[in-house]
mmCIF file of C-alpha atoms in Angstrom:
data_model
loop_
_atom_site.group_PDB
_atom_site.id
_atom_site.type_symbol
_atom_site.label_atom_id
_atom_site.label_comp_id
_atom_site.label_asym_id
_atom_site.label_seq_id
_atom_site.Cartn_x
_atom_site.Cartn_y
_atom_site.Cartn_z
ATOM 1 C CA MET A 608 94.585 95.258 108.865
ATOM 2 C CA ILE A 609 94.378 91.850 108.322
ATOM 3 C CA GLN A 610 97.166 89.665 107.842
ATOM 4 C CA ASP A 611 98.111 86.011 106.553
ATOM 5 C CA SER A 612 94.451 85.661 105.165
ATOM 6 C CA SER A 613 94.311 81.887 103.623
ATOM 7 C CA LYS A 614 91.021 82.959 102.374
ATOM 8 C CA PRO A 615 91.449 85.536 99.424
ATOM 9 C CA ILE A 616 89.954 89.147 99.860
ATOM 10 C CA VAL A 617 89.645 90.930 96.998
ATOM 11 C CA ILE A 618 88.815 94.452 96.668
ATOM 12 C CA THR A 619 87.347 95.435 93.217
ATOM 13 C CA GLY A 620 85.402 98.513 92.296
ATOM 14 C CA ALA A 621 84.243 100.464 88.220
ATOM 15 C CA GLN A 622 84.785 103.461 86.364
ATOM 16 C CA LYS A 623 81.833 103.673 85.675
ATOM 17 C CA PRO A 624 78.231 102.842 87.573
ATOM 18 C CA ILE A 625 77.309 99.338 86.794
ATOM 19 C CA GLN A 626 73.508 100.244 86.060
ATOM 20 C CA MET A 627 75.917 102.053 82.870
ATOM 21 C CA ASP A 628 75.676 100.052 79.654
ATOM 22 C CA VAL A 629 79.028 100.635 79.384
ATOM 23 C CA THR A 630 80.962 100.123 82.071
ATOM 24 C CA ASP A 631 83.446 98.107 83.361
ATOM 25 C CA ALA A 632 81.304 97.256 87.026
ATOM 26 C CA ARG A 633 80.408 93.769 85.763
ATOM 27 C CA THR A 634 83.742 92.548 84.185
ATOM 28 C CA ASN A 635 85.483 93.418 87.175
ATOM 29 C CA LEU A 636 82.850 91.842 89.597
ATOM 30 C CA LEU A 637 82.394 88.199 87.117
ATOM 31 C CA ASP A 638 86.848 87.967 87.366
ATOM 32 C CA SER A 639 86.520 88.775 91.259
ATOM 33 C CA PHE A 640 84.213 85.988 91.544
ATOM 34 C CA ILE A 641 86.446 84.087 89.681
ATOM 35 C CA TYR A 642 89.720 85.178 91.101
ATOM 36 C CA ALA A 643 87.916 84.899 94.896
ATOM 37 C CA ALA A 644 87.064 81.485 94.171
ATOM 38 C CA ASP A 645 90.417 79.350 92.852
ATOM 39 C CA ASP A 646 91.781 77.438 95.667
ATOM 40 C CA GLU A 647 95.124 79.317 95.483
ATOM 41 C CA SER A 648 94.368 82.487 96.049
ATOM 42 C CA GLN A 649 95.046 84.441 99.016
ATOM 43 C CA GLY A 650 96.246 87.706 101.127
ATOM 44 C CA VAL A 651 94.530 90.935 100.683
ATOM 45 C CA ASN A 652 94.721 91.441 96.955
ATOM 46 C CA ILE A 653 92.955 94.123 94.284
ATOM 47 C CA VAL A 654 91.290 92.566 91.094
ATOM 48 C CA PHE A 655 90.646 95.174 88.601
ATOM 49 C CA ASP A 656 90.889 95.961 84.696
ATOM 50 C CA GLY A 657 91.945 91.983 84.195
ATOM 51 C CA LYS A 658 95.013 92.257 86.800
ATOM 52 C CA VAL A 659 95.428 91.355 90.079
ATOM 53 C CA ILE A 660 97.563 93.866 92.408
ATOM 54 C CA ALA A 661 98.890 93.080 95.468
ATOM 55 C CA GLY A 662 97.576 95.366 98.364
ATOM 56 C CA THR A 663 100.329 96.874 98.762
ATOM 57 C CA ARG A 664 101.720 97.217 95.400
ATOM 58 C CA ALA A 665 98.852 99.075 94.648
ATOM 59 C CA LYS A 666 97.986 102.861 93.482
ATOM 60 C CA LYS A 667 95.558 104.469 91.186
ATOM 61 C CA GLU A 668 97.095 106.497 88.895
ATOM 62 C CA ARG A 669 94.216 107.286 86.579
ATOM 63 C CA ALA A 670 90.970 108.894 86.996
ATOM 64 C CA LYS A 671 88.870 108.058 84.209
ATOM 65 C CA SER A 672 90.384 105.097 82.754
ATOM 66 C CA TYR A 673 89.693 101.117 82.579
ATOM 67 C CA ASP A 674 93.281 100.473 83.933
ATOM 68 C CA ALA A 675 92.528 102.697 86.683
ATOM 69 C CA PHE A 676 95.620 100.875 88.533
ATOM 70 C CA SER A 677 98.931 100.255 88.497
ATOM 71 C CA SER A 678 101.452 97.593 90.359
ATOM 72 C CA ILE A 679 104.624 99.738 91.549
ATOM 73 C CA ASN A 680 107.480 97.985 91.832
ATOM 74 C CA PHE A 681 106.156 94.418 91.914
ATOM 75 C CA PRO A 682 104.932 92.472 88.635
ATOM 76 C CA TYR A 683 101.412 91.493 88.646
ATOM 77 C CA LEU A 684 100.465 88.277 90.837
ATOM 78 C CA ALA A 685 98.219 87.074 88.308
ATOM 79 C CA VAL A 686 95.445 88.388 84.861
ATOM 80 C CA ILE A 687 92.623 87.244 84.052
ATOM 81 C CA GLN A 688 91.712 86.570 80.601
ATOM 82 C CA GLU A 689 88.350 84.767 78.897
ATOM 83 C CA GLY A 690 87.879 83.676 82.754
ATOM 84 C CA MET A 691 91.195 82.142 83.343
ATOM 85 C CA ILE A 692 93.422 83.137 85.852
ATOM 86 C CA VAL A 693 97.189 83.083 84.602
ATOM 87 C CA ARG A 694 99.177 83.384 87.311
ATOM 88 C CA TYR A 695 103.123 85.066 87.637
ATOM 89 C CA ILE A 696 103.837 84.566 90.753
ATOM 90 C CA ARG A 697 102.453 81.323 92.844
ATOM 91 C CA GLU A 698 102.515 82.085 96.359
ATOM 92 C CA PRO A 699 103.538 78.917 99.075
ATOM 93 C CA ALA A 700 100.605 78.784 101.557
ATOM 94 C CA TYR A 701 100.498 80.547 104.592
ATOM 95 C CA ASP A 702 102.262 78.901 107.504
ATOM 96 C CA THR A 703 100.883 81.930 110.230
ATOM 97 C CA PRO A 704 97.100 81.977 111.210
ATOM 98 C CA VAL A 705 95.432 85.278 110.070
ATOM 99 C CA SER A 706 95.982 88.006 112.509
ATOM 100 C CA PHE A 707 93.606 91.556 112.594
ATOM 101 C CA SER A 708 95.236 94.393 113.421
ATOM 102 C CA TYR A 709 92.272 97.030 115.200
ATOM 103 C CA ASP A 710 94.604 99.586 117.255
ATOM 104 C CA MET A 711 96.049 102.306 114.284
ATOM 105 C CA LYS A 712 97.707 105.249 115.381
ATOM 106 C CA ASP A 713 96.625 108.353 112.871
ATOM 107 C CA SER A 714 99.845 110.556 114.424
ATOM 108 C CA VAL A 715 101.046 110.013 110.567
ATOM 109 C CA TYR A 716 101.733 112.820 108.565
ATOM 110 C CA VAL A 717 102.629 113.544 104.519
ATOM 111 C CA LEU A 718 104.868 116.612 103.907
ATOM 112 C CA LYS A 719 105.089 117.144 99.693
ATOM 113 C CA LEU A 720 108.757 118.561 99.151
ATOM 114 C CA ILE A 721 107.384 121.602 97.168
ATOM 115 C CA PRO A 722 110.066 124.624 95.749
ATOM 116 C CA GLY A 723 109.604 127.326 97.780
ATOM 117 C CA MET A 724 108.666 125.634 100.897
ATOM 118 C CA HIS A 725 109.156 127.250 104.411
ATOM 119 C CA ALA A 726 111.454 125.642 106.853
ATOM 120 C CA SER A 727 108.920 127.221 109.904
ATOM 121 C CA ILE A 728 106.585 125.159 109.387
ATOM 122 C CA LEU A 729 108.546 121.503 110.940
ATOM 123 C CA PRO A 730 108.719 122.876 114.056
ATOM 124 C CA TYR A 731 104.462 122.924 114.620
ATOM 125 C CA LEU A 732 104.877 119.175 112.175
ATOM 126 C CA PHE A 733 107.540 117.686 114.732
ATOM 127 C CA ALA A 734 104.905 119.082 117.845
ATOM 128 C CA HIS A 735 101.694 117.759 115.983
ATOM 129 C CA TYR A 736 102.756 113.461 114.683
ATOM 130 C CA ASP A 737 104.755 110.647 115.577
ATOM 131 C CA CYS A 738 105.552 110.378 112.682
ATOM 132 C CA LEU A 739 106.679 112.332 109.683
ATOM 133 C CA VAL A 740 106.614 111.050 105.911
ATOM 134 C CA ILE A 741 108.524 113.402 103.547
ATOM 135 C CA GLU A 742 108.292 112.835 100.237
ATOM 136 C CA SER A 743 111.331 114.616 99.084
ATOM 137 C CA PHE A 744 112.640 114.950 95.108
ATOM 138 C CA GLY A 745 114.116 112.091 92.875
ATOM 139 C CA VAL A 746 115.912 109.799 94.653
ATOM 140 C CA GLY A 747 115.574 111.642 97.450
ATOM 141 C CA GLY A 748 117.266 114.296 100.095
ATOM 142 C CA ILE A 749 116.715 117.373 102.186
ATOM 143 C CA PRO A 750 116.529 120.918 99.308
ATOM 144 C CA ASN A 751 119.857 122.509 101.193
ATOM 145 C CA THR A 752 116.585 125.449 102.146
ATOM 146 C CA LEU A 753 115.866 123.128 104.706
ATOM 147 C CA VAL A 754 118.344 121.331 106.098
ATOM 148 C CA GLN A 755 118.961 123.647 108.705
ATOM 149 C CA GLU A 756 115.813 122.988 110.209
ATOM 150 C CA PHE A 757 115.148 119.933 109.525
ATOM 151 C CA TYR A 758 119.051 119.032 111.199
ATOM 152 C CA ILE A 759 117.064 121.747 114.484
ATOM 153 C CA GLU A 760 113.933 119.476 114.586
ATOM 154 C CA MET A 761 115.498 116.280 114.601
ATOM 155 C CA LYS A 762 117.923 116.652 117.202
ATOM 156 C CA LYS A 763 115.456 118.643 119.230
ATOM 157 C CA TRP A 764 112.791 115.612 119.192
ATOM 158 C CA GLU A 765 115.923 112.725 119.226
ATOM 159 C CA GLY A 766 114.788 109.794 121.406
ATOM 160 C CA ARG A 767 111.523 110.860 122.207
ATOM 161 C CA GLY A 768 109.288 108.611 119.589
ATOM 162 C CA LYS A 769 109.515 110.472 117.106
ATOM 163 C CA PHE A 770 109.892 108.514 113.311
ATOM 164 C CA VAL A 771 111.134 110.086 110.216
ATOM 165 C CA VAL A 772 110.524 107.954 107.445
ATOM 166 C CA MET A 773 112.438 109.013 103.923
ATOM 167 C CA THR A 774 110.331 107.990 100.473
ATOM 168 C CA THR A 775 109.964 109.981 96.878
ATOM 169 C CA GLN A 776 107.465 111.799 95.256
ATOM 170 C CA VAL A 777 108.408 109.819 91.579
ATOM 171 C CA ALA A 778 105.756 106.515 91.979
ATOM 172 C CA ASN A 779 107.851 104.562 90.686
ATOM 173 C CA GLU A 780 111.452 102.651 90.976
ATOM 174 C CA GLY A 781 111.750 103.990 94.980
ATOM 175 C CA SER A 782 114.454 106.268 96.648
ATOM 176 C CA ASN A 783 118.223 105.943 97.077
ATOM 177 C CA MET A 784 119.551 108.745 99.516
ATOM 178 C CA THR A 785 122.807 107.819 98.934
ATOM 179 C CA VAL A 786 122.804 108.577 95.710
ATOM 180 C CA TYR A 787 123.722 113.164 96.387
ATOM 181 C CA GLU A 788 125.404 114.525 99.376
ATOM 182 C CA VAL A 789 122.583 116.044 100.951
ATOM 183 C CA GLY A 790 120.286 112.842 101.359
ATOM 184 C CA LYS A 791 123.350 110.521 101.700
ATOM 185 C CA ARG A 792 124.163 112.943 104.794
ATOM 186 C CA VAL A 793 121.088 113.974 106.473
ATOM 187 C CA LYS A 794 120.618 109.631 106.788
ATOM 188 C CA GLN A 795 123.747 109.213 107.773
ATOM 189 C CA ASP A 796 123.599 112.168 110.973
ATOM 190 C CA PHE A 797 119.901 110.950 112.095
ATOM 191 C CA ARG A 798 118.334 107.966 112.517
ATOM 192 C CA LEU A 799 115.424 107.927 110.041
ATOM 193 C CA PHE A 800 114.680 105.244 107.495
ATOM 194 C CA GLU A 801 114.525 105.403 103.977
ATOM 195 C CA ALA A 802 110.454 104.021 101.738
ATOM 196 C CA TYR A 803 113.108 102.140 98.766
ATOM 197 C CA ASP A 804 110.929 100.627 96.722
ATOM 198 C CA MET A 805 107.523 101.055 99.181
ATOM 199 C CA THR A 806 104.423 103.207 97.758
ATOM 200 C CA LEU A 807 103.098 105.846 100.387
ATOM 201 C CA GLU A 808 100.458 104.343 100.847
ATOM 202 C CA ALA A 809 101.762 100.866 101.942
ATOM 203 C CA VAL A 810 104.363 103.297 104.372
ATOM 204 C CA ILE A 811 101.437 105.152 105.970
ATOM 205 C CA THR A 812 99.334 102.437 106.637
ATOM 206 C CA LYS A 813 102.457 100.603 108.065
ATOM 207 C CA MET A 814 103.663 103.527 110.412
ATOM 208 C CA MET A 815 100.131 103.968 111.942
ATOM 209 C CA TRP A 816 100.252 99.422 112.571
ATOM 210 C CA LEU A 817 103.606 99.566 113.960
ATOM 211 C CA MET A 818 103.271 102.588 116.372
ATOM 212 C CA GLY A 819 99.363 101.121 117.253
ATOM 213 C CA LYS A 820 101.022 98.015 118.614
ATOM 214 C CA GLY A 821 103.013 100.947 121.120
ATOM 215 C CA THR A 822 106.824 99.790 118.771
ATOM 216 C CA MET A 823 108.343 103.377 120.038
ATOM 217 C CA ASP A 824 111.733 101.935 120.022
ATOM 218 C CA PHE A 825 114.051 102.596 117.211
ATOM 219 C CA GLU A 826 115.343 99.263 116.650
ATOM 220 C CA GLU A 827 112.105 97.717 117.012
ATOM 221 C CA MET A 828 110.973 100.246 114.603
ATOM 222 C CA LYS A 829 113.009 99.253 112.167
ATOM 223 C CA LYS A 830 113.110 95.898 112.445
ATOM 224 C CA ASP A 831 109.855 95.653 112.245
ATOM 225 C CA PHE A 832 109.531 97.914 109.237
ATOM 226 C CA TYR A 833 111.547 96.529 106.812
ATOM 227 C CA THR A 834 110.024 92.612 107.455
ATOM 228 C CA GLU A 835 108.321 92.469 104.761
ATOM 229 C CA VAL A 836 104.404 92.336 104.679
ATOM 230 C CA ASN A 837 102.671 91.395 101.521
ATOM 231 C CA HIS A 838 105.295 92.131 99.341
ATOM 232 C CA ASP A 839 105.496 95.871 100.361
ATOM 233 C CA ILE A 840 109.437 95.830 100.953
ATOM 234 C CA LEU A 841 111.738 93.940 97.957
ATOM 235 C CA PHE A 842 115.327 95.534 100.117
ATOM 236 C CA THR A 843 115.707 93.412 102.938
ATOM 237 C CA LYS A 844 117.446 91.211 102.025
ATOM 238 C CA ARG A 845 119.862 93.975 100.789
ATOM 239 C CA LEU A 846 119.239 95.735 104.489
ATOM 240 C CA GLU A 847 120.003 93.012 106.015
ATOM 241 C CA SER A 848 123.274 92.992 104.155
ATOM 242 C CA GLU A 849 124.243 96.254 105.574
ATOM 243 C CA GLY A 850 123.793 95.196 108.966
#
């Protein structure tokens, strides 16, 4: 994983192969060159369909359309029109040297909650993975059918280097576990992280990175998890005010 790169790292692709007569590949490639060659460009970003998206905010939402990628819960950094870059967000130059992280711990499991899910799956997941990312319904929470088993497993593994991140299956607008009583109670009773406006991809990558660094203390992990990396989370100031 690469952070704070003053040299732009641009990721692109195409919905149709470059050798086809009608393709978006050549346009995307040219736009990527234009963006990468600009002195203001930095960090890891995706350039696709004339849009520049922060790497931590990109999600592919369409399988065939040219506008395949969206920027989730964050504005586009820029657009490229007729060979010109129109920047919506001007970023200060990085004041720290580029860093490379090679040790990523892949002991992360994503559990998408579905109606009728059996609670018996939880003991296995807690035993075999160090981080459980739970995609809940709506703004966040645990269904009543799973709450009791969830409580048992959380109590069993508390303080033993296991982490839980609550997020939502809904791509846009993020989670808020305090809206409903079941989510509020779980958040109050147990030490877990809430993803808020982060994308699922950013959550997974961040937890792999932090655990790969050897971070196993909950408070240290909490501090690092809520530290913004390339626009991955917007709720940092609110979280700091909550203590």
